[in-house]
Short mmCIF file of C-alpha atoms in Angstrom, two decimals:
data_model
loop_
_atom_site.label_atom_id
_atom_site.label_comp_id
_atom_site.label_asym_id
_atom_site.label_seq_id
_atom_site.Cartn_x
_atom_site.Cartn_y
_atom_site.Cartn_z
CA PRO A 1 -55.95 -91.38 47.80
CA ASP A 2 -55.86 -94.27 44.78
CA GLY A 3 -56.03 -97.24 47.08
CA TYR A 4 -52.22 -97.75 47.30
CA THR A 5 -51.14 -95.50 49.71
CA LEU A 6 -52.62 -97.22 53.01
CA LEU A 7 -52.09 -97.39 57.01
CA VAL A 8 -52.29 -99.65 59.51
CA ALA A 9 -52.99 -98.04 62.68
CA ASP A 10 -54.36 -98.86 66.15
CA VAL A 11 -56.73 -96.77 68.78
CA GLY A 12 -54.24 -94.31 69.72
CA GLN A 13 -53.50 -93.03 66.48
CA VAL A 14 -57.31 -92.42 65.85
CA ALA A 15 -58.52 -91.77 69.13
CA ILE A 16 -56.16 -91.25 71.94
CA ASN A 17 -53.59 -88.88 69.92
CA PRO A 18 -55.84 -85.92 69.22
CA HIS A 19 -56.55 -85.51 72.65
CA ILE A 20 -53.34 -85.51 74.35
CA PHE A 21 -50.89 -83.53 71.48
CA SER A 22 -51.54 -79.93 71.30
CA LYS A 23 -50.30 -80.10 67.79
CA LEU A 24 -49.90 -83.21 65.20
CA PRO A 25 -49.39 -83.54 61.67
CA TYR A 26 -52.40 -85.27 60.81
CA ALA A 27 -56.03 -84.69 61.36
CA GLN A 28 -59.06 -87.45 61.60
CA LYS A 29 -60.20 -85.50 58.41
CA ASP A 30 -57.39 -86.81 56.49
CA LEU A 31 -58.02 -90.17 56.75
CA VAL A 32 -60.71 -92.55 56.10
CA GLY A 33 -61.69 -95.82 57.77
CA VAL A 34 -61.22 -99.01 55.48
CA GLY A 35 -61.87 -101.63 58.18
CA LEU A 36 -61.29 -103.03 61.81
CA ILE A 37 -58.53 -105.78 61.22
CA ALA A 38 -58.46 -107.09 64.75
CA ASN A 39 -58.90 -106.25 68.29
CA SER A 40 -57.21 -107.52 71.25
CA ALA A 41 -58.07 -107.38 75.04
CA LEU A 42 -55.98 -105.75 78.16
CA PHE A 43 -55.77 -108.20 81.77
CA ILE A 44 -55.75 -106.72 84.85
CA THR A 45 -52.11 -108.31 85.90
CA LEU A 46 -50.67 -108.67 89.27
CA HIS A 47 -47.07 -109.26 90.73
CA GLN A 48 -47.39 -112.51 92.77
CA SER A 49 -46.12 -110.39 96.03
CA VAL A 50 -49.59 -108.50 95.60
CA PRO A 51 -51.59 -110.25 98.78
CA ALA A 52 -55.09 -110.81 96.14
CA GLY A 53 -56.09 -113.49 94.69
CA ASN A 54 -58.97 -111.67 92.90
CA PHE A 55 -60.48 -108.90 91.36
CA LYS A 56 -62.41 -108.11 94.58
CA GLU A 57 -59.34 -108.54 96.94
CA PHE A 58 -57.17 -106.27 94.81
CA ILE A 59 -59.98 -103.34 95.33
CA ALA A 60 -60.31 -103.75 98.63
CA TYR A 61 -56.21 -103.47 98.82
CA VAL A 62 -55.72 -100.83 96.99
CA LYS A 63 -58.61 -98.84 98.43
CA ALA A 64 -56.29 -99.51 102.16
CA ASN A 65 -53.19 -98.29 100.46
CA PRO A 66 -54.31 -95.15 98.73
CA GLY A 67 -51.24 -93.74 96.49
CA LYS A 68 -48.85 -96.82 97.69
CA VAL A 69 -49.85 -99.43 94.30
CA ASN A 70 -48.35 -98.43 91.77
CA TYR A 71 -49.09 -99.77 88.13
CA GLY A 72 -47.06 -99.41 84.41
CA SER A 73 -48.02 -98.74 81.20
CA SER A 74 -46.63 -98.35 77.54
CA GLY A 75 -46.16 -94.43 78.25
CA ILE A 76 -48.29 -91.52 78.68
CA GLY A 77 -51.29 -91.40 76.60
CA SER A 78 -51.19 -95.32 75.48
CA ILE A 79 -54.16 -97.16 75.63
CA HIS A 80 -52.88 -98.78 78.88
CA HIS A 81 -52.67 -95.60 80.47
CA LEU A 82 -55.57 -94.20 79.92
CA ALA A 83 -57.31 -97.84 80.25
CA MET A 84 -56.10 -97.56 83.57
CA GLU A 85 -57.29 -94.28 84.21
CA ALA A 86 -60.54 -94.69 83.50
CA PHE A 87 -60.38 -98.40 85.91
CA LYS A 88 -58.94 -96.03 88.46
CA GLY A 89 -61.93 -93.71 88.22
CA ALA A 90 -64.67 -96.19 88.11
CA PHE A 91 -63.44 -98.01 91.41
CA ASP A 92 -62.58 -94.39 92.96
CA LEU A 93 -58.84 -95.55 93.11
CA ASN A 94 -55.80 -94.00 94.18
CA MET A 95 -52.68 -95.44 92.05
CA VAL A 96 -49.30 -94.10 91.02
CA HIS A 97 -48.91 -94.11 87.14
CA VAL A 98 -45.32 -95.27 86.09
CA PRO A 99 -44.81 -94.91 82.37
CA TYR A 100 -42.65 -96.95 80.02
CA LYS A 101 -41.15 -96.83 77.17
CA GLY A 102 -43.34 -99.85 75.36
CA MET A 103 -44.47 -102.81 77.15
CA GLY A 104 -41.60 -104.17 76.61
CA GLN A 105 -40.18 -102.35 79.24
CA ALA A 106 -43.52 -102.59 81.00
CA VAL A 107 -43.87 -105.90 81.59
CA PRO A 108 -40.28 -106.87 82.84
CA ALA A 109 -40.92 -104.29 85.67
CA LEU A 110 -44.17 -106.73 86.52
CA LEU A 111 -41.99 -109.33 86.78
CA GLY A 112 -39.35 -107.76 88.60
CA GLY A 113 -41.70 -106.36 91.05
CA GLN A 114 -40.74 -102.80 90.45
CA VAL A 115 -44.52 -102.47 89.57
CA ALA A 116 -47.78 -103.89 91.31
CA MET A 117 -49.55 -104.74 88.03
CA VAL A 118 -49.74 -103.71 84.51
CA PRO A 119 -52.90 -104.04 81.87
CA SER A 120 -51.20 -106.36 79.43
CA ALA A 121 -52.13 -108.68 76.41
CA LEU A 122 -51.83 -112.06 77.36
CA PRO A 123 -49.38 -113.86 75.40
CA ALA A 124 -46.56 -111.12 77.06
CA VAL A 125 -47.37 -112.90 80.50
CA GLU A 126 -48.97 -116.28 80.08
CA ALA A 127 -46.08 -118.23 81.00
CA HIS A 128 -45.62 -116.52 83.95
CA VAL A 129 -49.12 -116.74 84.78
CA LYS A 130 -48.92 -120.33 84.51
CA ALA A 131 -45.61 -120.28 86.62
CA GLY A 132 -47.42 -119.01 89.53
CA THR A 133 -45.51 -115.31 89.62
CA VAL A 134 -48.15 -112.92 87.92
CA LYS A 135 -51.95 -113.41 88.55
CA LEU A 136 -54.84 -112.69 86.17
CA VAL A 137 -57.88 -110.82 88.19
CA ALA A 138 -59.70 -109.51 85.29
CA ILE A 139 -60.27 -107.99 81.77
CA SER A 140 -60.66 -104.87 79.67
CA THR A 141 -63.32 -105.80 77.18
CA ALA A 142 -67.22 -105.69 77.09
CA LYS A 143 -66.93 -109.76 77.01
CA ARG A 144 -64.85 -112.32 78.36
CA SER A 145 -61.96 -113.40 76.50
CA PRO A 146 -62.13 -116.88 74.79
CA GLN A 147 -58.21 -116.88 75.64
CA ALA A 148 -59.11 -116.77 79.23
CA PRO A 149 -62.66 -117.23 79.83
CA GLU A 150 -62.69 -118.03 83.67
CA ILE A 151 -61.33 -114.72 83.70
CA PRO A 152 -63.90 -111.66 84.75
CA THR A 153 -64.58 -108.53 82.62
CA ILE A 154 -64.28 -105.16 84.78
CA ALA A 155 -67.56 -104.27 83.17
CA GLU A 156 -69.27 -107.25 85.43
CA MET A 157 -67.48 -106.77 88.20
CA GLY A 158 -69.07 -103.24 89.07
CA ALA A 159 -68.02 -100.60 86.17
CA PRO A 160 -70.97 -101.30 83.77
CA GLY A 161 -69.98 -100.22 80.03
CA TYR A 162 -66.41 -99.89 80.58
CA ASP A 163 -64.65 -101.68 77.75
CA PHE A 164 -61.20 -100.52 76.81
CA ALA A 165 -60.10 -103.15 73.87
CA PRO A 166 -56.70 -102.45 71.45
CA GLU A 167 -58.04 -101.89 68.11
CA ILE A 168 -55.81 -102.17 64.96
CA GLY A 169 -57.52 -101.07 61.85
CA LEU A 170 -56.55 -100.02 58.24
CA LEU A 171 -57.09 -96.57 56.76
CA ALA A 172 -56.59 -94.91 53.50
CA PRO A 173 -56.27 -91.29 52.76
CA ALA A 174 -59.38 -89.13 52.31
CA GLY A 175 -60.57 -88.85 49.39
CA THR A 176 -59.80 -92.03 48.10
CA PRO A 177 -62.88 -93.29 46.05
CA PRO A 178 -65.47 -95.12 47.57
CA ALA A 179 -65.14 -98.03 45.78
CA ILE A 180 -61.87 -98.63 46.15
CA VAL A 181 -62.49 -98.62 49.99
CA ALA A 182 -65.32 -100.97 50.01
CA ARG A 183 -63.34 -103.52 48.18
CA LEU A 184 -60.03 -102.96 50.04
CA SER A 185 -62.43 -103.73 52.97
CA ALA A 186 -63.77 -106.75 51.67
CA GLU A 187 -60.61 -108.04 51.08
CA VAL A 188 -59.67 -107.54 54.52
CA ALA A 189 -62.13 -108.95 55.74
CA LYS A 190 -62.01 -111.88 53.94
CA ALA A 191 -57.97 -112.48 54.52
CA VAL A 192 -58.36 -112.37 58.36
CA LYS A 193 -60.48 -115.13 58.62
CA ALA A 194 -58.06 -116.82 56.58
CA PRO A 195 -57.34 -120.32 58.72
CA ASP A 196 -53.51 -119.33 58.62
CA VAL A 197 -53.89 -115.35 59.50
CA ALA A 198 -56.28 -116.35 62.39
CA ALA A 199 -54.08 -119.11 63.77
CA ARG A 200 -51.49 -116.56 64.00
CA PHE A 201 -53.42 -113.80 65.44
CA LYS A 202 -54.77 -116.10 68.04
CA GLN A 203 -50.60 -116.59 68.89
CA LEU A 204 -50.47 -112.93 69.50
CA GLY A 205 -53.43 -112.92 71.36
CA ILE A 206 -55.62 -110.63 69.10
CA ASP A 207 -58.92 -111.44 67.55
CA PRO A 208 -59.39 -111.27 63.70
CA VAL A 209 -62.55 -109.11 63.31
CA GLY A 210 -62.73 -107.63 59.48
CA ASN A 211 -65.94 -105.47 59.22
CA SER A 212 -67.58 -102.16 56.43
CA PRO A 213 -66.02 -99.10 56.38
CA GLU A 214 -68.88 -97.56 58.06
CA ALA A 215 -68.44 -99.63 61.17
CA TYR A 216 -65.06 -98.89 61.34
CA ASN A 217 -65.75 -95.11 61.23
CA ALA A 218 -68.65 -95.04 63.60
CA GLN A 219 -66.26 -97.11 65.96
CA ILE A 220 -63.32 -94.50 65.25
CA ARG A 221 -65.93 -91.74 65.84
CA ALA A 222 -67.26 -93.43 69.28
CA ALA A 223 -63.44 -94.01 70.43
CA TYR A 224 -62.50 -90.63 69.80
CA GLU A 225 -65.17 -89.41 71.97
CA LYS A 226 -64.58 -92.10 74.81
CA TYR A 227 -61.16 -91.83 75.26
CA GLY A 228 -61.23 -87.67 74.93
CA GLN A 229 -63.64 -87.84 77.83
CA VAL A 230 -60.79 -89.99 79.86
CA ALA A 231 -57.90 -87.75 78.92
CA LYS A 232 -60.08 -84.95 79.91
CA ALA A 233 -60.72 -86.00 83.22
CA ALA A 234 -57.72 -87.37 84.19
CA GLY A 235 -55.69 -84.51 83.01
CA VAL A 236 -53.33 -86.62 80.65
CA ARG A 237 -51.04 -84.67 78.32
CA ALA A 238 -48.29 -85.72 76.25
CA ASP A 239 -46.44 -82.32 75.46
#
């Protein structure tokens, strides 16, 4: 814990895994948040064959076909899976989960019509949206995305408070001196705002953040509670 051993992790490692694995080789107490590097958004992405042109039509279609509409995710217990289980609960939907080994499999399954929808980052599907082979109908974040400002949030479409954003942060081993954590946090916040870094992040569909250790640790605690509730309600287990 000297500032030279660090971990880049997403919300899965710090807020989801403790709820879905019976045993992990680490615990939250082993880590301290340095700062949030960036966050992203998941878009509700439909195959062109789905007879829905917008979010409300999609909800109506799923309700009219209970248990017949499937969705793909990057795996059991992934943020894509948990976000969709929360989505199903918010709108009382009966959909079938098809887990894949990463979005590198899930997105091609959507394009091939094996699944009706996937929650996906925009860059993975943007070319297909422009080609008209897939449709975007909603976004998972609390606010609309500058990447596609015309796409409504799930929250504004009837699920107040719905906010499931992939978050990528920097963490240090517990016991790292606070002064070192603070210095690292300030440097990360500066680095992610650098023009070349911000430009690359934009290409990847992620938004630079950079915040204090206190703010990031508070976000981790809030995410831990949120994902724990979803995992418990949906009975999600990875082992």
